[in-house]
Coordinates of C-alpha atoms and ligand atoms in Angstrom, one line a residue:
M29 CA 9.2 17.5 -23.4
S30 CA 11.1 20.5 -22.0
A31 CA 14.6 21.2 -23.0
V32 CA 17.5 19.6 -21.1
N33 CA 19.7 22.0 -19.3
E34 CA 23.0 21.1 -20.8
T35 CA 25.1 23.5 -18.7
L36 CA 23.7 22.0 -15.5
I37 CA 24.5 18.5 -16.7
R38 CA 28.0 19.4 -17.8
D39 CA 28.6 21.0 -14.4
V40 CA 27.3 18.0 -12.4
V41 CA 29.3 15.5 -14.5
A42 CA 32.5 17.7 -14.5
D43 CA 32.1 18.0 -10.7
V44 CA 31.9 14.3 -10.3
L45 CA 34.9 13.6 -12.6
A46 CA 37.0 16.3 -11.0
R47 CA 36.2 15.0 -7.5
L48 CA 36.6 11.3 -8.1
G49 CA 39.9 10.9 -6.2
G50 CA 39.6 14.0 -4.0
T51 CA 37.8 15.1 -0.8
P52 CA 34.8 17.3 -1.6
A53 CA 35.2 20.8 -0.1
A54 CA 31.6 20.7 1.0
A55 CA 31.7 17.5 2.9
K56 CA 31.2 17.8 6.6
P57 CA 33.7 16.2 8.9
A58 CA 33.0 12.5 9.3
P59 CA 31.3 11.5 12.5
A60 CA 32.0 8.3 14.3
P61 CA 30.1 5.4 12.8
A62 CA 26.7 4.9 14.3
A63 CA 27.4 2.1 16.8
K64 CA 25.5 0.5 19.5
A65 CA 25.8 2.7 22.6
D66 CA 27.9 1.5 25.4
C67 CA 25.2 0.9 28.1
G68 CA 27.7 1.3 30.9
C69 CA 27.2 -2.3 32.1
G70 CA 30.9 -3.1 31.6
G71 CA 30.0 -5.5 28.8
K72 CA 32.0 -5.9 25.6
G73 CA 30.0 -3.6 23.2
T74 CA 32.0 -0.5 22.4
A75 CA 31.7 2.1 19.8
S76 CA 34.4 1.9 17.0
S77 CA 36.2 5.0 15.7
A78 CA 35.3 6.9 12.5
P79 CA 36.8 5.4 9.3
A80 CA 39.2 7.5 7.3
L81 CA 37.6 9.4 4.4
R82 CA 39.2 7.9 1.3
G83 CA 37.3 10.1 -1.2
K84 CA 36.0 7.4 -3.6
F85 CA 32.4 7.7 -2.4
G86 CA 31.6 4.3 -3.9
I87 CA 33.0 4.8 -7.4
Y88 CA 35.6 2.2 -8.4
A89 CA 37.5 1.4 -11.6
D90 CA 38.1 -2.1 -10.5
A91 CA 35.3 -4.6 -9.8
N92 CA 37.2 -6.5 -7.1
E93 CA 37.9 -3.2 -5.2
A94 CA 34.2 -2.2 -5.5
C95 CA 33.2 -5.6 -4.0
A96 CA 35.8 -5.5 -1.2
A97 CA 34.8 -1.9 -0.3
A98 CA 31.1 -2.9 -0.2
H99 CA 32.0 -5.8 2.1
E100 CA 33.9 -3.6 4.5
S101 CA 30.8 -1.3 4.6
F102 CA 28.5 -4.3 5.3
L103 CA 30.6 -5.1 8.3
Q104 CA 30.3 -1.5 9.5
L105 CA 26.6 -1.6 8.9
Q106 CA 26.3 -4.8 11.0
K107 CA 28.0 -3.0 13.9
A108 CA 25.9 0.2 13.4
G109 CA 22.7 -1.7 13.7
V110 CA 19.1 -1.2 12.5
A111 CA 19.1 2.6 13.3
A112 CA 21.8 3.1 10.6
R113 CA 19.7 1.1 8.1
V114 CA 16.7 3.3 8.9
K115 CA 18.9 6.4 8.3
I116 CA 20.2 5.1 5.0
V117 CA 16.7 4.5 3.8
E118 CA 15.6 8.0 4.9
I119 CA 18.6 9.6 3.1
V120 CA 18.1 7.7 -0.2
K121 CA 14.3 8.5 -0.3
A122 CA 14.8 12.2 0.6
M123 CA 17.7 12.6 -1.9
A124 CA 15.9 10.9 -4.8
E125 CA 13.0 13.3 -4.3
A126 CA 15.1 16.4 -3.8
N127 CA 17.4 15.6 -6.8
A128 CA 14.6 14.3 -9.1
E129 CA 14.8 17.1 -11.6
T130 CA 18.6 17.2 -11.9
W131 CA 19.1 13.5 -11.9
G132 CA 16.1 13.0 -14.3
R133 CA 17.8 15.4 -16.7
I134 CA 21.2 13.9 -16.6
E135 CA 19.8 10.4 -17.1
L136 CA 17.8 11.6 -20.1
E137 CA 20.8 13.4 -21.5
E138 CA 23.0 10.4 -21.1
T139 CA 20.6 7.6 -22.3
K140 CA 18.6 9.7 -24.8
I141 CA 15.5 7.5 -24.2
G142 CA 12.2 8.2 -22.4
R143 CA 10.5 11.4 -21.2
L144 CA 11.8 14.0 -18.8
D145 CA 8.5 14.4 -16.9
H146 CA 8.4 10.6 -16.2
K147 CA 12.1 10.3 -15.4
I148 CA 11.6 12.9 -12.7
E149 CA 8.4 11.2 -11.4
K150 CA 10.2 7.9 -11.2
L151 CA 12.7 9.4 -8.8
K152 CA 10.1 11.3 -6.7
I153 CA 8.2 8.0 -6.1
I154 CA 11.2 6.2 -4.6
K155 CA 9.5 7.0 -1.3
L156 CA 7.0 4.3 -2.1
V157 CA 9.7 1.6 -1.8
P158 CA 9.4 -0.3 1.5
G159 CA 12.1 -0.2 4.1
V160 CA 13.1 -1.7 7.5
E161 CA 9.5 -1.9 8.6
W162 CA 9.1 -5.0 6.4
L163 CA 11.5 -7.1 8.5
R164 CA 9.3 -7.7 11.5
P165 CA 10.3 -11.1 12.8
D166 CA 7.8 -14.1 13.0
A167 CA 7.4 -15.5 16.5
R168 CA 5.8 -18.7 17.9
S169 CA 5.0 -19.4 21.5
G170 CA 3.8 -22.7 22.9
D171 CA 4.2 -25.3 25.7
H172 CA 7.7 -26.0 24.6
G173 CA 9.0 -22.4 24.7
I174 CA 9.4 -19.7 22.0
T175 CA 10.8 -19.6 18.5
L176 CA 11.8 -16.5 16.7
E177 CA 12.4 -16.3 12.9
E178 CA 14.4 -13.3 11.9
Y179 CA 15.1 -11.7 8.4
T180 CA 18.9 -11.3 8.4
P181 CA 21.3 -10.0 5.7
F182 CA 23.4 -12.0 3.3
G183 CA 26.3 -9.5 3.1
V184 CA 27.0 -8.0 -0.3
V185 CA 24.5 -8.1 -3.1
G186 CA 25.9 -7.8 -6.7
A187 CA 23.4 -5.8 -8.8
V188 CA 23.0 -5.0 -12.5
T189 CA 20.8 -2.1 -13.6
P190 CA 19.1 -1.4 -16.9
S191 CA 19.4 1.6 -19.2
T192 CA 15.6 2.2 -19.1
H193 CA 15.6 3.4 -15.5
S194 CA 19.1 3.6 -14.2
I195 CA 19.0 5.9 -11.2
P196 CA 15.4 4.9 -10.1
T197 CA 16.4 1.2 -10.2
L198 CA 19.6 1.8 -8.4
S199 CA 17.9 4.0 -5.7
G200 CA 15.1 1.5 -5.1
N201 CA 17.6 -1.3 -4.9
I202 CA 19.7 0.5 -2.3
V203 CA 16.6 1.1 -0.2
N204 CA 15.5 -2.6 -0.3
I205 CA 19.0 -4.1 0.0
C206 CA 20.3 -1.8 2.8
A207 CA 17.0 -1.9 4.7
A208 CA 17.7 -5.6 4.9
G209 CA 21.2 -4.9 6.3
N210 CA 23.3 -5.6 3.2
A211 CA 25.7 -3.6 1.2
V212 CA 25.5 -3.5 -2.6
V213 CA 27.9 -3.3 -5.6
F214 CA 26.4 -2.1 -9.0
N215 CA 27.5 -3.1 -12.5
P216 CA 25.3 -0.5 -14.2
H217 CA 24.3 -0.4 -17.9
P218 CA 27.2 1.1 -19.8
S219 CA 24.9 3.6 -21.5
A220 CA 23.6 4.8 -18.2
A221 CA 26.7 4.5 -16.0
R222 CA 27.7 8.1 -15.6
C223 CA 24.4 9.2 -14.2
A224 CA 24.3 6.2 -11.9
A225 CA 27.8 7.2 -10.6
V226 CA 26.5 10.7 -9.9
A227 CA 23.7 9.3 -7.7
V228 CA 26.0 6.7 -6.0
R229 CA 28.5 9.4 -5.1
A230 CA 25.8 11.7 -3.7
Y231 CA 24.2 9.0 -1.6
N232 CA 27.5 7.9 -0.2
E233 CA 28.5 11.4 0.7
A234 CA 25.3 11.9 2.6
I235 CA 25.4 8.4 4.2
F236 CA 29.0 8.9 5.3
R237 CA 28.1 12.3 6.8
E238 CA 25.2 10.9 8.8
T239 CA 26.4 7.4 9.7
G240 CA 30.2 7.2 9.2
I241 CA 29.7 4.3 6.7
E242 CA 31.6 5.1 3.6
N243 CA 30.8 2.8 0.7
I244 CA 27.4 1.2 1.4
A245 CA 26.7 1.2 -2.3
T246 CA 29.6 0.9 -4.7
I247 CA 29.6 1.1 -8.5
I248 CA 31.9 0.0 -11.2
E249 CA 32.7 3.2 -13.1
K250 CA 33.2 1.6 -16.6
P251 CA 31.0 -1.5 -16.5
S252 CA 31.7 -4.3 -19.0
M253 CA 31.0 -8.0 -19.4
E254 CA 34.4 -8.6 -17.6
S255 CA 33.5 -6.4 -14.7
F256 CA 30.1 -8.3 -14.5
S257 CA 32.0 -11.5 -14.4
A258 CA 34.4 -10.3 -11.8
M259 CA 31.6 -9.0 -9.6
C260 CA 29.7 -12.3 -9.8
K261 CA 32.8 -14.3 -8.9
H262 CA 33.9 -12.2 -5.9
E263 CA 33.6 -14.2 -2.7
A264 CA 32.0 -11.3 -0.8
V265 CA 29.1 -11.2 -3.2
R266 CA 26.6 -13.6 -1.8
I267 CA 23.6 -13.1 -4.1
L268 CA 22.9 -11.3 -7.4
L269 CA 20.0 -9.0 -8.4
V270 CA 19.8 -8.5 -12.1
T271 CA 17.3 -6.2 -13.8
G272 CA 17.4 -6.4 -17.6
G273 CA 16.6 -8.4 -20.7
P274 CA 17.1 -12.1 -21.6
G275 CA 20.9 -11.9 -22.0
V276 CA 21.7 -10.8 -18.5
V277 CA 19.2 -13.1 -16.9
K278 CA 20.8 -16.1 -18.7
A279 CA 24.3 -14.9 -17.8
A280 CA 23.4 -14.4 -14.1
M281 CA 21.8 -17.8 -13.9
Q282 CA 24.9 -19.4 -15.3
T283 CA 27.2 -17.9 -12.6
G284 CA 26.5 -20.6 -10.0
K285 CA 25.4 -18.0 -7.5
R286 CA 21.8 -17.5 -6.4
A287 CA 20.4 -14.9 -8.8
I288 CA 17.2 -12.8 -8.3
C289 CA 16.3 -12.0 -11.8
A290 CA 14.0 -9.1 -12.8
G291 CA 13.7 -10.1 -16.5
P292 CA 12.0 -9.0 -19.7
G293 CA 8.3 -8.8 -20.4
N294 CA 6.0 -8.1 -23.3
P295 CA 2.7 -7.3 -21.5
P296 CA -0.5 -8.1 -23.4
V297 CA -3.8 -6.3 -22.8
Y298 CA -7.2 -7.9 -23.4
V299 CA -10.3 -5.7 -23.7
D300 CA -13.8 -7.1 -23.8
D301 CA -17.3 -5.7 -24.3
T302 CA -18.1 -5.4 -20.6
A303 CA -15.3 -2.8 -20.0
C304 CA -15.9 0.9 -20.0
M305 CA -14.2 1.9 -23.3
K306 CA -13.3 5.4 -22.2
R307 CA -11.7 4.2 -19.0
A308 CA -9.9 1.4 -20.8
A309 CA -8.6 3.7 -23.6
K310 CA -7.3 6.3 -21.1
A311 CA -5.6 3.6 -18.9
I312 CA -4.0 2.0 -22.0
I313 CA -2.7 5.3 -23.2
Q314 CA -1.4 6.3 -19.8
G315 CA 0.5 3.0 -19.3
A316 CA 1.8 2.6 -22.9
S317 CA 3.0 6.2 -23.2
Y318 CA 4.7 6.3 -19.7
D319 CA 8.4 7.2 -20.3
N320 CA 7.7 6.5 -24.0
N321 CA 6.9 2.8 -23.1
L322 CA 10.2 2.0 -21.5
L323 CA 8.5 0.3 -18.5
C324 CA 8.9 -3.5 -18.5
I325 CA 5.3 -3.6 -17.2
G326 CA 4.0 -1.2 -19.9
E327 CA 1.2 -2.2 -22.2
K328 CA 2.9 -3.5 -25.4
E329 CA 0.0 -5.0 -27.4
V330 CA -3.8 -5.0 -27.2
F331 CA -6.2 -7.8 -28.1
A332 CA -9.7 -6.3 -28.4
L333 CA -12.9 -8.2 -28.8
E334 CA -14.1 -7.6 -32.3
N335 CA -17.5 -6.0 -31.3
I336 CA -15.8 -3.2 -29.3
A337 CA -12.4 -2.8 -31.2
D338 CA -13.6 0.2 -33.2
K339 CA -15.1 1.9 -30.1
L340 CA -11.9 1.3 -28.2
M341 CA -9.8 2.9 -31.0
E342 CA -12.2 5.8 -31.3
Q343 CA -11.8 6.5 -27.6
M344 CA -8.0 6.2 -27.9
S345 CA -8.1 8.8 -30.7
Q346 CA -10.2 11.1 -28.5
N347 CA -7.9 10.8 -25.6
G348 CA -4.4 11.7 -26.9
A349 CA -3.4 8.8 -29.2
V350 CA -3.1 9.0 -33.0
K351 CA -4.1 6.1 -35.3
L352 CA -1.8 5.2 -38.2
T353 CA -3.1 4.0 -41.6
N354 CA -1.8 0.7 -43.0
A355 CA 0.7 2.5 -45.2
Q356 CA 2.0 4.6 -42.3
L357 CA 2.2 1.4 -40.2
D358 CA 4.3 -0.3 -42.9
A359 CA 6.7 2.7 -43.1
L360 CA 7.1 2.7 -39.3
T361 CA 7.6 -1.1 -39.2
K362 CA 10.4 -0.9 -41.8
A363 CA 12.2 1.8 -39.8
A364 CA 11.7 0.3 -36.4
F365 CA 12.7 -3.3 -37.1
T366 CA 15.3 -5.2 -39.1
I367 CA 13.9 -8.4 -40.4
T368 CA 16.3 -11.3 -40.9
P369 CA 14.8 -13.7 -43.5
G370 CA 13.7 -17.1 -42.0
Q371 CA 15.3 -20.3 -43.2
G372 CA 13.4 -22.4 -45.7
G373 CA 11.0 -19.6 -46.5
G374 CA 9.9 -19.0 -42.9
C375 CA 8.7 -15.5 -41.9
G376 CA 12.0 -14.6 -40.3
H377 CA 13.0 -12.8 -37.1
A378 CA 12.5 -9.1 -36.4
S379 CA 14.9 -7.2 -34.2
V380 CA 14.1 -3.9 -32.8
N381 CA 16.0 -0.9 -34.1
K382 CA 17.6 0.7 -31.0
D383 CA 17.3 4.2 -32.5
F384 CA 13.5 4.1 -31.9
I385 CA 13.5 2.7 -28.4
G386 CA 12.0 5.2 -25.9
K387 CA 11.9 7.9 -28.5
D388 CA 9.1 10.6 -28.6
P389 CA 5.9 9.9 -30.6
I390 CA 7.0 12.7 -33.0
V391 CA 10.1 10.7 -34.0
L392 CA 8.0 7.6 -34.7
A393 CA 5.4 9.7 -36.6
K394 CA 8.1 11.1 -38.8
A395 CA 9.3 7.6 -39.7
A396 CA 5.7 6.7 -40.5
G397 CA 5.4 9.8 -42.7
L398 CA 2.9 11.9 -40.8
S399 CA 2.9 14.9 -38.6
I400 CA 1.0 14.8 -35.3
P401 CA -0.4 17.4 -33.0
S402 CA 2.0 18.4 -30.2
G403 CA 1.0 16.6 -26.9
T404 CA 0.3 13.3 -28.7
Q405 CA 1.1 10.6 -26.2
L406 CA 0.9 7.5 -28.3
L407 CA 0.6 6.1 -31.8
F408 CA -1.4 3.0 -32.6
A409 CA -2.6 0.9 -35.5
E410 CA -4.5 -2.2 -36.2
T411 CA -2.2 -5.2 -36.9
G412 CA -2.3 -9.0 -37.1
A413 CA -1.3 -11.1 -34.1
D414 CA 2.0 -12.1 -35.7
H415 CA 3.1 -8.5 -36.4
P416 CA 6.6 -7.6 -35.1
F417 CA 5.1 -4.9 -32.9
V418 CA 3.1 -7.6 -31.2
V419 CA 5.8 -10.3 -31.0
E420 CA 8.8 -8.2 -29.9
E421 CA 9.3 -6.3 -26.7
Q422 CA 9.5 -3.0 -28.6
M423 CA 9.6 -0.3 -25.9
M424 CA 8.3 2.5 -28.1
P425 CA 5.2 4.8 -27.8
F426 CA 3.4 2.7 -30.4
L427 CA 0.7 0.1 -29.7
P428 CA -0.6 -2.6 -32.0
I429 CA -4.3 -3.4 -31.7
T430 CA -5.5 -6.9 -32.8
R431 CA -9.1 -7.9 -33.1
V432 CA -10.1 -11.3 -31.5
K433 CA -13.3 -13.2 -31.9
S434 CA -13.7 -14.5 -28.3
L435 CA -12.3 -14.6 -24.8
E436 CA -10.6 -17.9 -25.6
E437 CA -8.8 -16.3 -28.6
G438 CA -7.9 -13.2 -26.6
V439 CA -6.4 -15.3 -23.8
A440 CA -4.6 -17.6 -26.3
R441 CA -3.1 -14.7 -28.2
S442 CA -2.1 -12.9 -25.0
L443 CA -0.4 -16.0 -23.8
E444 CA 1.5 -16.4 -27.0
A445 CA 2.6 -12.7 -27.0
E446 CA 3.8 -12.9 -23.4
H447 CA 6.3 -15.6 -24.4
G448 CA 6.1 -17.3 -21.0
Y449 CA 8.1 -14.5 -19.3
K450 CA 5.5 -14.6 -16.6
H451 CA 5.9 -10.8 -16.2
T452 CA 2.8 -8.7 -16.6
S453 CA -0.7 -9.0 -18.2
I454 CA -3.6 -6.6 -18.1
I455 CA -7.3 -6.9 -18.7
H456 CA -10.2 -4.5 -19.1
S457 CA -13.4 -6.3 -18.3
H458 CA -16.2 -6.6 -15.7
D459 CA -16.9 -10.3 -16.6
L460 CA -15.7 -12.4 -13.7
E461 CA -15.2 -15.4 -16.0
A462 CA -12.9 -13.4 -18.2
L463 CA -11.0 -12.0 -15.3
T464 CA -10.5 -15.4 -13.8
Q465 CA -9.7 -17.2 -17.0
M466 CA -7.1 -14.7 -18.1
G467 CA -5.5 -14.5 -14.6
R468 CA -5.1 -18.3 -14.5
A469 CA -4.0 -18.8 -18.0
L470 CA -1.4 -16.0 -18.2
D471 CA 0.2 -16.9 -14.8
T472 CA 2.0 -13.6 -14.7
T473 CA 3.7 -11.9 -11.7
L474 CA 1.6 -8.8 -12.1
F475 CA -2.1 -9.1 -13.3
I476 CA -3.8 -5.7 -13.5
K477 CA -7.5 -5.4 -13.9
N478 CA -9.2 -2.2 -15.2
G479 CA -6.3 0.2 -14.7
P480 CA -3.0 1.2 -16.3
C481 CA 0.1 -1.0 -15.8
M482 CA 1.6 1.3 -13.1
A483 CA -1.3 0.5 -10.8
G484 CA 0.6 -2.8 -10.4
L485 CA 3.4 -0.9 -8.7
G486 CA 1.4 1.2 -6.3
L487 CA 0.8 4.1 -8.7
G488 CA -3.0 4.3 -8.7
G489 CA -3.4 0.8 -7.2
E490 CA -2.7 -0.5 -3.8
G491 CA 0.7 -1.9 -3.1
Y492 CA 4.3 -0.8 -2.9
L493 CA 7.0 0.1 -5.5
S494 CA 10.1 -1.5 -6.8
F495 CA 11.7 -1.1 -10.2
S496 CA 13.0 -4.7 -10.0
I497 CA 10.2 -7.3 -10.4
A498 CA 11.7 -10.7 -10.1
T499 CA 9.8 -12.6 -12.8
P500 CA 11.6 -15.8 -14.0
T501 CA 13.0 -16.6 -10.5
G502 CA 9.7 -15.9 -8.8
E503 CA 10.5 -13.5 -5.9
G504 CA 8.0 -11.0 -7.4
V505 CA 8.0 -7.2 -6.7
S506 CA 11.3 -7.0 -4.8
N507 CA 11.2 -5.7 -1.2
P508 CA 13.6 -5.8 1.8
R509 CA 12.7 -9.4 2.6
T510 CA 13.8 -10.5 -0.9
F511 CA 17.4 -9.8 0.3
T512 CA 17.3 -11.7 3.6
R513 CA 18.1 -15.1 5.0
V514 CA 15.6 -16.4 7.4
R515 CA 17.2 -17.6 10.6
R516 CA 15.5 -19.4 13.5
C517 CA 16.3 -18.9 17.2
V518 CA 14.7 -21.4 19.6
M519 CA 14.3 -21.2 23.4
V520 CA 13.3 -24.6 24.7
D521 CA 10.7 -24.8 27.6
N522 CA 11.3 -21.2 28.8
L523 CA 10.4 -17.6 28.3
K524 CA 6.7 -18.4 27.5
I525 CA 5.1 -16.0 30.0
Y526 CA 1.5 -17.2 30.1
Ligands
LIG627 P1 19.7 -5.0 -21.2 O1 19.4 -6.4 -21.0 O2 20.3 -4.5 -22.4 O3 20.7 -4.5 -20.0 C1 20.5 -4.8 -18.7 C2 21.8 -4.9 -17.9 O4 22.4 -6.1 -18.2 C3 22.8 -3.9 -18.3 O5 23.5 -3.5 -17.2 C4 23.7 -4.6 -19.3 O6 25.0 -4.1 -19.4 C5 23.7 -6.0 -18.7 N1 23.9 -7.1 -19.7 C6 23.2 -7.3 -20.8 N2 23.6 -8.5 -21.4 C7 24.5 -9.0 -20.5 C8 25.3 -10.2 -20.5 N3 25.2 -11.2 -21.5 N4 26.1 -10.4 -19.5 C9 26.2 -9.5 -18.5 N5 25.5 -8.4 -18.4 C10 24.7 -8.1 -19.4 O7 18.4 -4.2 -20.8 P2 18.0 -2.7 -21.0 O8 17.7 -2.4 -22.4 O9 18.9 -1.8 -20.3 O10 16.6 -2.8 -20.2 C11 15.4 -3.2 -20.8 C12 15.2 -4.7 -20.5 O11 15.1 -4.9 -19.1 C13 13.8 -5.1 -21.0 O12 13.9 -6.4 -21.4 C14 12.9 -4.9 -19.8 O13 11.8 -5.7 -19.8 C15 13.9 -5.4 -18.7 N6 13.5 -4.8 -17.4 C16 12.9 -5.7 -16.5 C17 12.6 -5.1 -15.3 C18 11.9 -6.0 -14.2 O14 11.7 -5.5 -13.1 N7 11.5 -7.2 -14.5 C19 12.8 -3.8 -14.9 C20 13.4 -3.0 -15.9 C21 13.8 -3.5 -17.1

C-alpha cells in the first residue's frame, strides 16, 4: 500500500474546517436555480430567483437543521425538474472519479481500515450507479383509455452510512436518491464522518454552482445516536436508508418509519470438484482480499469438497495467498477475537477485535507469528465449521477453509454460516444440480457463480453498482426506483390514438 500523503489530508481537512461558516473564495456566483422555462404562453410557470448563499454547503451541527435544509432543497429540486436531477447525477459521478485519489486517501487516513488502491477504485466506479434513466414510466393503453404509472419522489431520505466505505456509499446514495427527485440527509459513521463531510461540501458547492440548489445532500457533522434519533423523527424525513450492521438495522426498524436496510452479511463460498481450481482460487483471493475484506459481499468462509480441498489450497498458495499452520491460526485467533465463556460449559461467544478489522495481511501475519512476502493478498487456514473465523463476520484478509463430504453438507454449512442474513453466497461449480440446490437453499440477495463477489455488483459480471444492498427488507441492490413512490394517472376513454 502506498504511503498516505498526510500534508494533503491536513490541507483538505483544514480547508473544510476553516470554511465551514464562510463563503469559499473560489465559488462562482450562484446562478438562478434551474427552473422550468417560461414558455411564453402566459401560463403560471415562472422561474424563481437564486437562493442566497449561506455557506454551510450541507454540513450541519444540528440534525433538525440538516433535515429542514434538505427539505427546502427537495422543494427547489421539484421546481427545477428532471434536468436538474440529471445534472446532479453527472456532477457526483464526475467528481467521485476526479477526486478518487484524494478522497480515498483521506478516508483511509481517518478510518485506518482497508487498502488505498481499492478505496480509490470504489470511488472511480461510482459511474456504474444507475441514474434518472431508470425511472421510465410504465404505460397501458386500451379500449378504456390510457394509464400511466410514474416513479415519483418521497421528499427527504434519512441515510446512515458505514465506516467500511463512507464516501463511496454516500456518493452512490446521492446518485440513486437524487436521480429519483429526493434530497438526502446523512448521519454518517462517527469514525468516517470527517471525510464524508469533505465530499458533501464539495458536491454541494458544485451542485449549487450548476443548479442553484444549495443543500441537496446534508450531513450531520458530529453524528451520534441522538442525531440518528432526531433525524429519524424529523417530519420531513419520509423514509430511511441504513447501511450497516445488525445494531443500526434493528434501530431503524424500530423507528416506525419505512426503513430500507442494507444489513450485515457473512458470505459463504462452496467449491466442488467440477470447478476449475485455478479460476476458483483466483476469484476467491480477489474477492476476499478486496479492501482487506471490508466488503459486506466479500468471501468470508469457504466450504470445499474434500476431494479437491488440497488442490484448491495449493492453487490459493500459488496465486498470492499464504497458508497458516495450526499453531499460527491459533495465535491469530487469540489476537483477532475475544471469547466470552458460554454459560453452563457452552462454547461461548467470540467477538471480533476491532484492531484487526480491515488491516493489511502483514498485520495479521505478525499476530500469527510469521513473516510473509510483500504483495501477499490474503492469509488462509484449514478450520472446523464452528471456528470463530467461520461464524463471525470478521472483515479481515483471512479466509477459513473447511472440508465437507458432500454437496448436501456444503449447502447446510453455508446456510448455517450465513445466519439467515439473506445477503450473499458464492459457488464455484459446473454441476447444474449443485448450482440450483445452493441457490434455492441459501435464498440470498446476491448469488454469484464462478466469479469473485464483486461480479455481483457489476465488476466483472453484468449488472449495476450500489454500495447499499437492501437485504433484510428485500429491495435488493438499491437503485433510483428504490427511492420512489409509484403513482398512477388514468385518462378514461380518451387519448388512445389507434
Ligand atoms: P456499523 O453497524 O458499526 O455502523 C453502521 C452505521 O450505523 C454507522 O453510521 C453507525 O454509527 C450506525 N449505528 C450503529 N449502531 C447503531 C444504533 N444502534 N443506532 C443508530 N445508529 C447506529 O457498521 P460498520 O462497521 O460501519 O460497517 C460494517 C457493517 O455494515 C457490516 O455488518 C457490513 O456487512 C454492513 N454493510 C452492509 C452493506 C449492505 O449493502 N448490505 C454495505 C456495507 C456494509
